[in-house]
Short mmCIF file of C-alpha atoms in Angstrom, two decimals:
data_model
loop_
_atom_site.label_atom_id
_atom_site.label_comp_id
_atom_site.label_asym_id
_atom_site.label_seq_id
_atom_site.Cartn_x
_atom_site.Cartn_y
_atom_site.Cartn_z
CA MET A 977 178.98 27.90 -9.22
CA SER A 978 175.88 27.91 -11.72
CA ILE A 979 172.39 28.43 -10.51
CA ASN A 980 171.98 24.60 -11.12
CA ASP A 981 174.74 23.82 -8.77
CA GLN A 982 173.25 26.30 -5.94
CA ALA A 983 169.90 25.02 -6.31
CA PHE A 984 171.00 21.30 -5.91
CA PHE A 985 173.37 21.94 -2.92
CA SER A 986 170.68 24.39 -1.28
CA GLU A 987 168.15 21.30 -1.65
CA ASN A 988 170.78 18.85 -0.25
CA ILE A 989 171.15 21.01 2.68
CA THR A 990 167.32 20.72 3.44
CA ASN A 991 167.13 17.39 2.85
CA VAL A 992 170.10 16.39 5.15
CA ASN A 993 168.83 19.00 7.79
CA LYS A 994 165.68 16.67 7.78
CA MET A 995 167.64 13.78 8.50
CA VAL A 996 169.60 15.50 11.31
CA SER A 997 166.17 16.62 12.81
CA LYS A 998 165.30 13.05 13.27
CA ILE A 999 168.66 12.37 15.02
CA LEU A 1000 168.03 15.23 17.42
CA VAL A 1001 164.72 13.87 18.30
CA ALA A 1002 166.05 10.55 18.99
CA MET A 1003 168.82 12.20 21.07
CA ASP A 1004 166.06 13.52 23.36
CA PHE A 1005 165.13 9.83 24.43
CA VAL A 1006 168.71 8.94 25.43
CA PRO A 1007 168.74 10.60 28.90
CA VAL A 1008 165.38 9.13 29.58
CA LEU A 1009 166.55 5.60 28.55
CA LEU A 1010 169.71 5.98 30.90
CA LEU A 1011 167.27 7.13 33.74
CA VAL A 1012 165.25 3.95 33.11
CA LEU A 1013 168.25 1.68 33.09
CA THR A 1014 169.59 3.19 36.14
CA LYS A 1015 166.36 2.38 37.92
CA LEU A 1016 166.59 -1.17 36.86
CA GLY A 1017 170.07 -1.09 38.43
CA LEU A 1018 171.68 -1.81 34.93
CA PHE A 1019 173.25 1.57 34.83
CA ASN A 1020 174.55 4.47 37.35
CA VAL A 1021 173.88 7.77 35.95
CA PRO A 1022 172.92 10.65 38.22
CA THR A 1023 169.70 12.35 38.07
CA GLU A 1024 171.19 15.70 37.98
CA PHE A 1025 173.17 14.64 34.82
CA ALA A 1026 170.31 13.07 33.05
CA ALA A 1027 168.09 16.23 33.68
CA VAL A 1028 170.71 18.56 32.35
CA SER A 1029 171.24 16.27 29.22
CA ILE A 1030 167.49 16.26 28.65
CA SER A 1031 167.23 20.04 28.95
CA TYR A 1032 170.32 20.28 26.54
CA SER A 1033 169.05 18.09 23.96
CA VAL A 1034 165.32 19.52 24.05
CA VAL A 1035 166.43 23.04 23.54
CA ILE A 1036 168.82 22.09 20.79
CA SER A 1037 166.13 19.75 18.78
CA THR A 1038 163.16 22.27 19.29
CA SER A 1039 165.44 25.23 18.15
CA PHE A 1040 166.64 23.13 15.21
CA ASN A 1041 163.14 22.00 14.38
CA PHE A 1042 161.84 25.54 14.37
CA LEU A 1043 164.69 27.01 12.17
CA ILE A 1044 164.31 24.19 9.33
CA ARG A 1045 160.83 25.21 8.67
CA SER A 1046 162.21 28.21 7.02
CA HIS A 1047 162.54 28.53 3.35
CA SER A 1048 165.51 30.78 3.40
CA ALA A 1049 168.76 29.29 2.36
CA PHE A 1050 170.51 31.39 4.86
CA VAL A 1051 168.62 29.99 7.66
CA GLN A 1052 169.01 26.45 6.38
CA LYS A 1053 172.86 27.05 6.54
CA ILE A 1054 172.65 28.30 10.24
CA SER A 1055 170.38 25.41 11.02
CA MET A 1056 172.99 23.08 9.51
CA TYR A 1057 175.76 24.17 12.08
CA LEU A 1058 173.56 24.19 15.04
CA GLY A 1059 172.25 20.66 14.14
CA VAL A 1060 175.62 19.01 13.82
CA LEU A 1061 177.34 21.14 16.71
CA GLY A 1062 174.15 20.17 18.85
CA ILE A 1063 174.91 16.45 18.28
CA GLU A 1064 178.76 16.85 18.78
CA GLY A 1065 177.81 18.69 21.93
CA PHE A 1066 175.48 16.02 23.29
CA ILE A 1067 178.11 13.32 22.74
CA ALA A 1068 180.93 15.48 24.45
CA MET A 1069 178.41 15.86 27.43
CA MET A 1070 177.76 11.99 27.44
CA GLY A 1071 181.47 11.59 27.44
CA THR A 1072 182.17 13.69 30.60
CA SER A 1073 180.36 11.13 32.60
CA THR A 1074 182.63 8.46 34.12
CA ASN A 1075 179.63 6.04 33.96
CA ILE A 1076 179.51 6.20 30.17
CA GLY A 1077 181.95 5.25 27.78
CA VAL A 1078 182.19 7.31 24.61
CA TYR A 1079 184.68 6.17 21.79
CA ILE A 1080 183.80 6.06 18.43
CA CYS A 1081 180.63 8.36 18.61
CA TYR A 1082 183.24 11.34 18.37
CA GLY A 1083 183.68 10.68 14.73
CA VAL A 1084 180.14 10.28 14.06
CA VAL A 1085 179.39 14.05 13.60
CA PRO A 1086 182.28 14.40 11.08
CA ILE A 1087 180.84 11.57 9.03
CA ILE A 1088 177.23 13.22 8.89
CA CYS A 1089 178.93 16.30 7.65
CA CYS A 1090 180.05 14.58 4.58
CA LEU A 1091 176.49 14.27 3.65
CA TYR A 1092 176.43 18.16 2.98
CA TYR A 1093 178.84 17.85 0.23
CA ASN A 1094 180.58 21.04 1.91
CA ARG A 1095 184.55 20.72 2.67
CA HIS A 1096 184.66 23.91 4.75
CA LEU A 1097 182.00 22.51 7.00
CA SER A 1098 183.44 19.17 7.21
CA ILE A 1099 186.96 20.93 8.29
CA ARG A 1100 185.40 23.27 10.66
CA ILE A 1101 183.23 20.55 12.35
CA CYS A 1102 186.11 18.25 12.62
CA VAL A 1103 188.11 20.94 14.44
CA MET A 1104 185.34 21.49 16.86
CA SER A 1105 184.33 17.97 17.37
CA TYR A 1106 188.01 17.30 18.18
CA LEU A 1107 188.39 20.33 20.69
CA LEU A 1108 184.94 19.16 22.38
CA MET A 1109 186.35 15.58 22.54
CA LEU A 1110 189.44 16.76 24.31
CA ALA A 1111 187.38 18.92 26.81
CA SER A 1112 185.03 15.84 27.26
CA LEU A 1113 187.87 13.71 28.00
CA TYR A 1114 189.52 16.21 30.26
CA VAL A 1115 186.43 16.68 32.36
CA LYS A 1116 185.92 12.88 32.48
CA PHE A 1117 189.47 12.34 33.81
CA THR A 1118 189.19 15.33 36.14
CA ASN A 1119 185.92 13.76 37.68
CA GLY A 1120 187.47 10.32 37.78
CA ALA A 1121 190.78 11.82 39.58
CA ALA A 1122 188.52 13.38 42.23
CA ILE A 1123 186.68 10.18 42.71
CA PHE A 1124 189.86 8.19 43.06
CA ASP A 1125 191.77 11.05 44.94
CA MET A 1126 194.46 11.37 42.12
CA LEU A 1127 194.51 15.01 41.67
CA ASP A 1128 198.30 15.54 41.67
CA THR A 1129 199.57 16.76 38.45
CA GLN A 1130 201.87 13.96 37.69
CA THR A 1131 199.21 11.07 38.15
CA PHE A 1132 196.66 13.08 36.10
CA GLN A 1133 199.15 13.55 33.36
CA LYS A 1134 200.08 10.03 33.31
CA ALA A 1135 196.41 9.02 33.11
CA TYR A 1136 194.97 11.74 30.52
CA LEU A 1137 197.65 12.46 28.14
CA PRO A 1138 198.18 8.99 26.60
CA VAL A 1139 194.20 8.57 26.33
CA ALA A 1140 194.16 12.02 24.82
CA ALA A 1141 197.21 11.36 22.46
CA GLY A 1142 195.26 7.86 21.50
CA PHE A 1143 192.05 9.58 20.63
CA THR A 1144 193.91 12.42 18.65
CA ILE A 1145 195.58 9.81 16.40
CA GLU A 1146 192.34 8.15 15.93
CA PHE A 1147 190.68 11.61 15.23
CA MET A 1148 193.30 12.40 12.68
CA PHE A 1149 192.40 9.41 10.63
CA VAL A 1150 188.69 10.31 10.82
CA PHE A 1151 189.58 14.03 9.73
CA LEU A 1152 191.57 12.50 6.73
CA ILE A 1153 188.76 10.36 5.72
CA VAL A 1154 186.19 13.14 5.94
CA ASN A 1155 188.48 15.60 4.28
CA PHE A 1156 188.92 13.28 1.34
CA LEU A 1157 185.11 12.18 1.18
CA SER A 1158 184.20 15.87 1.31
CA ILE A 1159 186.35 16.82 -1.44
CA ARG A 1160 185.75 13.82 -3.62
CA ASN A 1161 182.04 14.02 -3.15
CA HIS A 1162 181.96 17.65 -3.95
CA THR A 1163 183.96 17.40 -7.04
CA THR A 1164 182.18 14.34 -8.31
CA LEU A 1165 178.84 16.08 -7.74
CA LYS A 1166 179.98 19.14 -9.42
CA HIS A 1167 181.20 17.30 -12.52
CA LEU A 1168 177.92 14.95 -12.53
CA ILE A 1169 175.72 18.25 -12.42
CA SER A 1170 177.95 19.83 -15.37
CA VAL A 1171 177.27 16.49 -17.27
CA ILE A 1172 173.67 16.63 -16.72
CA ASP A 1173 173.36 20.28 -17.75
CA ASP A 1174 175.52 19.44 -20.83
CA ARG A 1175 173.05 16.57 -21.43
CA ASN A 1176 169.98 18.88 -20.50
CA GLY A 1177 171.39 21.37 -23.09
CA PHE A 1178 171.86 18.87 -25.71
CA VAL A 1179 168.31 17.34 -25.31
CA GLN A 1180 166.80 20.64 -25.29
CA LYS A 1181 168.55 21.33 -28.68
CA LEU A 1182 167.36 18.00 -29.75
CA ARG A 1183 163.81 18.91 -28.84
CA GLN A 1184 163.94 22.13 -30.69
CA SER A 1185 165.52 20.43 -33.77
CA LYS A 1186 162.81 17.83 -33.42
CA ASP A 1187 159.98 20.56 -33.20
CA GLU A 1188 161.53 22.42 -36.29
CA PHE A 1189 161.52 19.18 -38.32
CA GLN A 1190 158.08 18.32 -37.28
CA LYS A 1191 156.92 21.85 -38.20
CA LYS A 1192 158.65 21.74 -41.68
CA ASN A 1193 157.32 18.28 -42.15
CA SER A 1194 153.66 19.30 -41.09
CA GLU A 1195 154.23 22.26 -43.66
CA LEU A 1196 155.43 19.86 -46.35
CA LYS A 1197 152.42 17.64 -45.80
CA GLU A 1198 149.92 20.61 -45.78
CA THR A 1199 151.59 21.75 -49.05
CA GLN A 1200 151.29 18.29 -50.47
CA PHE A 1201 147.40 18.29 -49.54
CA LYS A 1202 146.95 21.58 -50.81
CA ILE A 1203 148.54 20.31 -54.33
CA ILE A 1204 146.18 17.30 -54.01
CA GLN A 1205 143.13 19.46 -53.61
CA PHE A 1206 144.36 21.70 -56.48
CA ILE A 1207 144.61 18.68 -58.84
CA ALA A 1208 140.85 17.82 -57.64
CA GLU A 1209 139.76 21.23 -58.47
CA CYS A 1210 141.40 21.12 -61.92
CA LEU A 1211 139.66 17.92 -62.38
CA GLY A 1212 136.35 19.83 -61.70
CA SER A 1213 136.94 22.06 -64.54
CA HIS A 1214 136.95 18.87 -66.86
CA ASP A 1215 133.72 17.48 -65.46
CA LEU A 1216 130.62 19.68 -64.35
CA PHE A 1217 129.98 17.57 -61.05
CA THR A 1218 133.36 15.87 -60.14
CA GLY A 1219 134.67 19.15 -58.36
CA SER A 1220 131.96 19.51 -56.00
CA HIS A 1221 131.61 15.65 -55.66
CA VAL A 1222 135.32 15.07 -54.37
CA ILE A 1223 134.45 17.95 -51.98
CA HIS A 1224 131.52 16.53 -50.60
CA THR A 1225 132.68 12.80 -50.50
CA ARG A 1226 135.62 14.00 -48.55
CA THR A 1227 133.30 15.15 -45.75
CA TYR A 1228 131.24 12.07 -45.98
CA VAL A 1229 134.29 9.69 -45.81
CA GLU A 1230 135.39 11.33 -42.57
CA LEU A 1231 131.93 11.43 -41.42
CA ILE A 1232 131.28 7.80 -42.06
CA ALA A 1233 134.67 6.63 -40.67
CA ARG A 1234 134.14 8.49 -37.39
CA ARG A 1235 130.66 6.99 -36.88
CA LEU A 1236 132.01 3.48 -37.67
CA ARG A 1237 134.65 4.06 -34.82
CA GLU A 1238 131.98 5.39 -32.33
CA ASN A 1239 129.86 2.09 -33.21
CA GLY A 1240 132.87 -0.13 -32.44
CA SER A 1241 133.87 -1.17 -35.70
CA TYR A 1242 137.33 -1.03 -36.71
CA LYS A 1243 138.38 0.84 -33.72
CA GLU A 1244 142.07 -0.14 -33.98
CA THR A 1245 142.31 0.79 -37.55
CA LEU A 1246 140.44 4.14 -37.55
CA THR A 1247 142.72 6.36 -35.80
CA ASP A 1248 142.45 10.00 -36.06
CA GLU A 1249 145.41 10.04 -38.30
CA THR A 1250 144.17 7.33 -40.56
CA ILE A 1251 140.84 9.02 -40.89
CA ALA A 1252 142.42 12.15 -41.91
CA LEU A 1253 144.49 10.34 -44.63
CA TYR A 1254 141.09 8.73 -45.77
CA ALA A 1255 139.51 12.36 -45.91
CA SER A 1256 142.37 13.78 -47.98
CA ALA A 1257 142.61 10.63 -50.36
CA ALA A 1258 139.03 11.10 -51.11
CA PHE A 1259 139.97 14.20 -53.15
CA VAL A 1260 141.52 11.92 -55.66
CA HIS A 1261 139.34 8.83 -55.97
CA ASP A 1262 137.91 9.90 -59.25
CA ILE A 1263 141.32 11.16 -60.71
CA GLY A 1264 141.08 8.53 -63.37
CA LYS A 1265 138.25 10.77 -65.10
CA ILE A 1266 140.69 12.99 -66.29
CA HIS A 1267 141.33 10.45 -69.20
CA ILE A 1268 137.52 10.27 -69.98
CA PRO A 1269 136.41 12.89 -72.91
CA GLU A 1270 134.49 15.68 -71.52
CA GLY A 1271 131.72 15.06 -73.89
CA ILE A 1272 131.08 11.77 -72.25
CA LEU A 1273 131.67 13.00 -68.63
CA ASN A 1274 129.13 15.50 -69.22
CA LYS A 1275 126.53 13.94 -71.58
CA GLN A 1276 122.98 14.64 -70.70
CA GLY A 1277 121.66 11.51 -71.83
CA LYS A 1278 122.24 7.92 -70.88
CA PHE A 1279 125.53 6.27 -71.80
CA THR A 1280 125.74 3.96 -74.80
CA ARG A 1281 127.37 0.59 -74.00
CA GLU A 1282 130.72 1.71 -75.53
CA GLU A 1283 130.69 5.02 -73.53
CA PHE A 1284 129.75 3.03 -70.27
CA GLU A 1285 132.54 0.77 -70.81
CA LEU A 1286 134.87 3.86 -71.12
CA MET A 1287 133.62 5.23 -67.96
CA LYS A 1288 134.43 2.06 -66.17
CA SER A 1289 137.87 2.34 -67.00
CA HIS A 1290 138.52 5.52 -64.73
CA PRO A 1291 139.29 3.19 -61.74
CA GLU A 1292 142.26 1.62 -63.56
CA GLU A 1293 143.24 5.04 -64.90
CA GLY A 1294 143.27 6.40 -61.37
CA ARG A 1295 145.35 3.57 -60.14
CA ARG A 1296 147.82 4.19 -62.87
CA LEU A 1297 148.31 7.76 -62.46
CA LEU A 1298 148.59 7.51 -58.62
CA GLN A 1299 151.22 4.96 -58.85
CA VAL A 1300 153.67 7.62 -60.06
CA LEU A 1301 152.72 10.11 -57.42
CA PRO A 1302 155.54 10.87 -55.28
CA LYS A 1303 155.31 9.48 -51.76
CA ILE A 1304 153.30 11.59 -49.10
CA ASP A 1305 153.45 10.79 -45.61
CA ASP A 1306 155.87 7.87 -46.13
CA GLY A 1307 153.63 6.40 -48.84
CA ARG A 1308 150.67 5.75 -46.57
CA PHE A 1309 148.69 8.34 -48.51
CA ASN A 1310 149.70 6.88 -51.95
CA GLU A 1311 148.59 3.37 -50.91
CA ILE A 1312 145.22 4.65 -49.49
CA ALA A 1313 144.57 6.93 -52.30
CA THR A 1314 145.51 4.25 -54.86
CA GLU A 1315 143.14 1.71 -53.18
CA MET A 1316 140.05 4.22 -53.10
CA ALA A 1317 140.69 5.15 -56.79
CA TYR A 1318 140.87 1.53 -57.94
CA CYS A 1319 138.33 -0.02 -55.66
CA HIS A 1320 135.44 2.46 -54.97
CA HIS A 1321 133.18 0.95 -57.60
CA GLU A 1322 133.81 -2.61 -55.88
CA LYS A 1323 130.41 -4.02 -54.01
CA TRP A 1324 130.17 -6.12 -50.86
CA ASP A 1325 128.64 -8.93 -52.69
CA GLY A 1326 131.24 -9.06 -55.51
CA THR A 1327 129.13 -7.44 -58.29
CA GLY A 1328 131.16 -4.38 -58.76
CA TYR A 1329 134.08 -3.55 -60.96
CA PRO A 1330 136.66 -3.34 -62.18
CA ARG A 1331 137.87 -6.79 -60.51
CA GLY A 1332 134.52 -7.97 -59.05
CA ILE A 1333 136.32 -8.70 -55.46
CA ALA A 1334 133.99 -9.06 -52.66
CA GLY A 1335 133.71 -8.58 -48.76
CA LYS A 1336 136.89 -7.82 -46.91
CA GLN A 1337 138.89 -8.16 -50.26
CA ILE A 1338 137.92 -4.82 -50.73
CA PRO A 1339 140.17 -2.43 -48.58
CA LEU A 1340 138.49 -0.77 -45.87
CA CYS A 1341 139.21 2.92 -47.17
CA ALA A 1342 137.48 1.73 -50.40
CA ARG A 1343 134.59 0.18 -48.83
CA ILE A 1344 133.83 3.70 -46.78
CA MET A 1345 134.73 5.55 -50.20
CA THR A 1346 131.93 3.63 -51.94
CA ALA A 1347 129.42 4.47 -49.54
CA ALA A 1348 130.35 8.21 -49.55
CA ASP A 1349 130.57 8.13 -53.41
CA VAL A 1350 127.06 6.60 -53.58
CA LEU A 1351 125.46 8.86 -51.19
CA ASP A 1352 126.78 11.94 -52.74
CA ALA A 1353 125.65 10.67 -56.31
CA LEU A 1354 122.17 9.82 -55.05
CA ILE A 1355 121.40 13.27 -53.43
CA SER A 1356 123.23 15.66 -55.94
CA GLN A 1357 122.09 16.81 -59.10
CA ARG A 1358 123.46 15.42 -62.28
CA LEU A 1359 122.76 16.09 -65.92
CA TYR A 1360 120.87 12.90 -66.42
CA LYS A 1361 118.70 13.06 -63.18
CA ASN A 1362 117.57 15.16 -60.14
CA PRO A 1363 118.66 14.59 -56.75
CA LYS A 1364 116.94 12.15 -54.54
CA SER A 1365 115.66 13.19 -51.10
CA ILE A 1366 117.53 12.19 -48.05
CA ASP A 1367 114.87 9.49 -47.11
CA GLN A 1368 115.04 7.92 -50.37
CA ALA A 1369 118.88 7.85 -50.31
CA MET A 1370 118.46 6.28 -46.66
CA ARG A 1371 116.17 3.65 -48.35
CA VAL A 1372 118.86 2.75 -50.88
CA PHE A 1373 121.27 2.10 -48.31
CA LEU A 1374 118.92 0.05 -46.23
CA ASP A 1375 117.97 -1.96 -49.35
CA SER A 1376 121.67 -2.41 -50.43
CA ARG A 1377 122.89 -3.54 -46.98
CA GLY A 1378 124.87 -6.65 -47.38
CA THR A 1379 124.84 -6.37 -51.13
CA HIS A 1380 126.29 -3.16 -52.26
CA PHE A 1381 127.65 -1.96 -48.85
CA GLU A 1382 129.01 -3.90 -45.95
CA PRO A 1383 126.31 -3.95 -43.39
CA CYS A 1384 128.23 -1.85 -40.48
CA ILE A 1385 128.88 0.88 -43.14
CA ALA A 1386 125.24 0.94 -44.35
CA ASP A 1387 124.10 1.26 -40.75
CA ALA A 1388 126.55 4.16 -40.09
CA VAL A 1389 125.18 5.99 -43.01
CA ILE A 1390 121.79 5.52 -42.12
CA SER A 1391 122.49 6.59 -38.53
CA LEU A 1392 123.97 9.88 -39.90
CA ARG A 1393 120.74 10.89 -41.83
CA ASP A 1394 120.01 14.25 -40.00
CA THR A 1395 123.65 15.25 -39.99
CA ILE A 1396 123.94 14.33 -43.68
CA GLU A 1397 120.80 16.32 -44.58
CA LYS A 1398 122.22 19.59 -42.94
CA ILE A 1399 125.47 19.10 -44.71
CA ASP A 1400 123.75 18.66 -48.05
CA ARG A 1401 121.56 21.68 -47.53
CA ASP A 1402 124.62 23.75 -46.75
CA TYR A 1403 126.62 22.59 -49.84
CA LYS A 1404 123.57 23.23 -51.99
CA LYS A 1405 123.04 26.70 -50.84
CA LYS A 1406 126.78 27.48 -51.03
CA GLU A 1407 127.13 26.00 -54.47
CA SER A 1408 123.91 26.98 -56.20
CA GLU A 1409 125.12 30.00 -58.14
CA ALA A 1410 128.33 28.46 -59.12
CA TYR A 1411 126.29 25.34 -60.12
CA LYS A 1412 124.11 27.40 -62.36
CA LYS A 1413 126.61 29.13 -64.19
CA GLU A 1414 128.54 25.88 -64.93
CA LEU A 1415 125.17 24.09 -65.93
CA GLU A 1416 124.47 26.98 -68.35
CA TRP A 1417 127.93 26.86 -69.81
CA TRP A 1418 127.73 23.03 -70.46
CA ASN A 1419 124.08 23.32 -71.84
CA ASN A 1420 125.21 25.71 -74.34
CA TYR A 1421 128.19 23.52 -75.09
CA HIS A 1422 125.82 20.61 -75.95
CA ASN A 1423 123.56 22.84 -77.96
CA MET A 1424 126.44 24.02 -79.97
CA MET A 1425 127.60 20.34 -80.64
CA ASN A 1426 124.06 19.51 -81.42
CA LEU A 1427 123.79 21.99 -84.22
CA LYS A 1428 127.13 20.93 -85.57
CA ARG A 1429 125.63 17.47 -86.13
#
């Protein structure tokens, strides 16, 4: 028997013992009820008999209830025998009275034993119950013969033996039923436990496989996003500012999205998973700039009309590049990244590019990306301008609320003023040396190009 089997049957013994305890407590009231009925003239039970019955039932029930409090499996088994034999003994005691007719009750205890799912217990209790029944009938007929002066052996045998034989035949049927139930119940339960163990083992293996799959899937996603980050860094080598810009905007996209959710906007859409995808997709929102010549991207002066038109082509180029990107996260990342790259220069009032769409025609991810993109462009250094202060940037968002930006997004950015200031300060401190070196390289490049002209 496995540990699981033992645990189940031990627990079952404890549970059935609790039920037997209630029967024993109820048994304490039977003699009292008989006395009351006798006083009312409805029954005729001697007081001495009732007193002995009460004493017996109280001793048995008290002892049993004391023992079943133990957590020991051995004590619970001892209690099991004490309880069922105690009930059978009480029934047999009732059966000795000539004033009480006990018939079917002799088979009650063997049936109760079936609840323990223990064949050996059932057989032993059946045998003991049968012997107690014969003894009870013997005492009853002895008492009856004494009352009616029928103590001669022949008369006693004629009265007792046929009744005993009839009860024996009935008890044989009880024994056969109890034996069959005990065997069948025990076998069925062992089979069920085996099936459950097998199922639990299968479920455990399934969970392990699922955990391994999720781990590998998570590792794959992480690798994919690292590749995306690597692409963004490669883009940074093509453009003085794009490398740091995509890192900054990734932070701002996540920050703005979370603040929108806190403010009650798009709560159902902006789940943690979706916000994480938005932040990751921000890495490639400017990937279309890879098709823009370096000389234009890093030009020190203002763009000519032709150069600006070429710069405005990077959203379309970004969409084209991302459409051939292998699916990441079942394609959700691809969809979000494509929308960000293609629509992050659209404006809430429809005056943006490349399509001039307005309002909620612009995907939410792109509307958030637009705010993050403009925010970083305002407060960061560029070859053609110095950075604006945080307060100046906040003024731009306030003035452009409802025109360039969706009102709730502009409000979210403005409410993050202090947090943005700290993040911007940290980025500038961290990137200052690298920026100086890059700026020096590009200045030398432009000087060299000017000399060639």
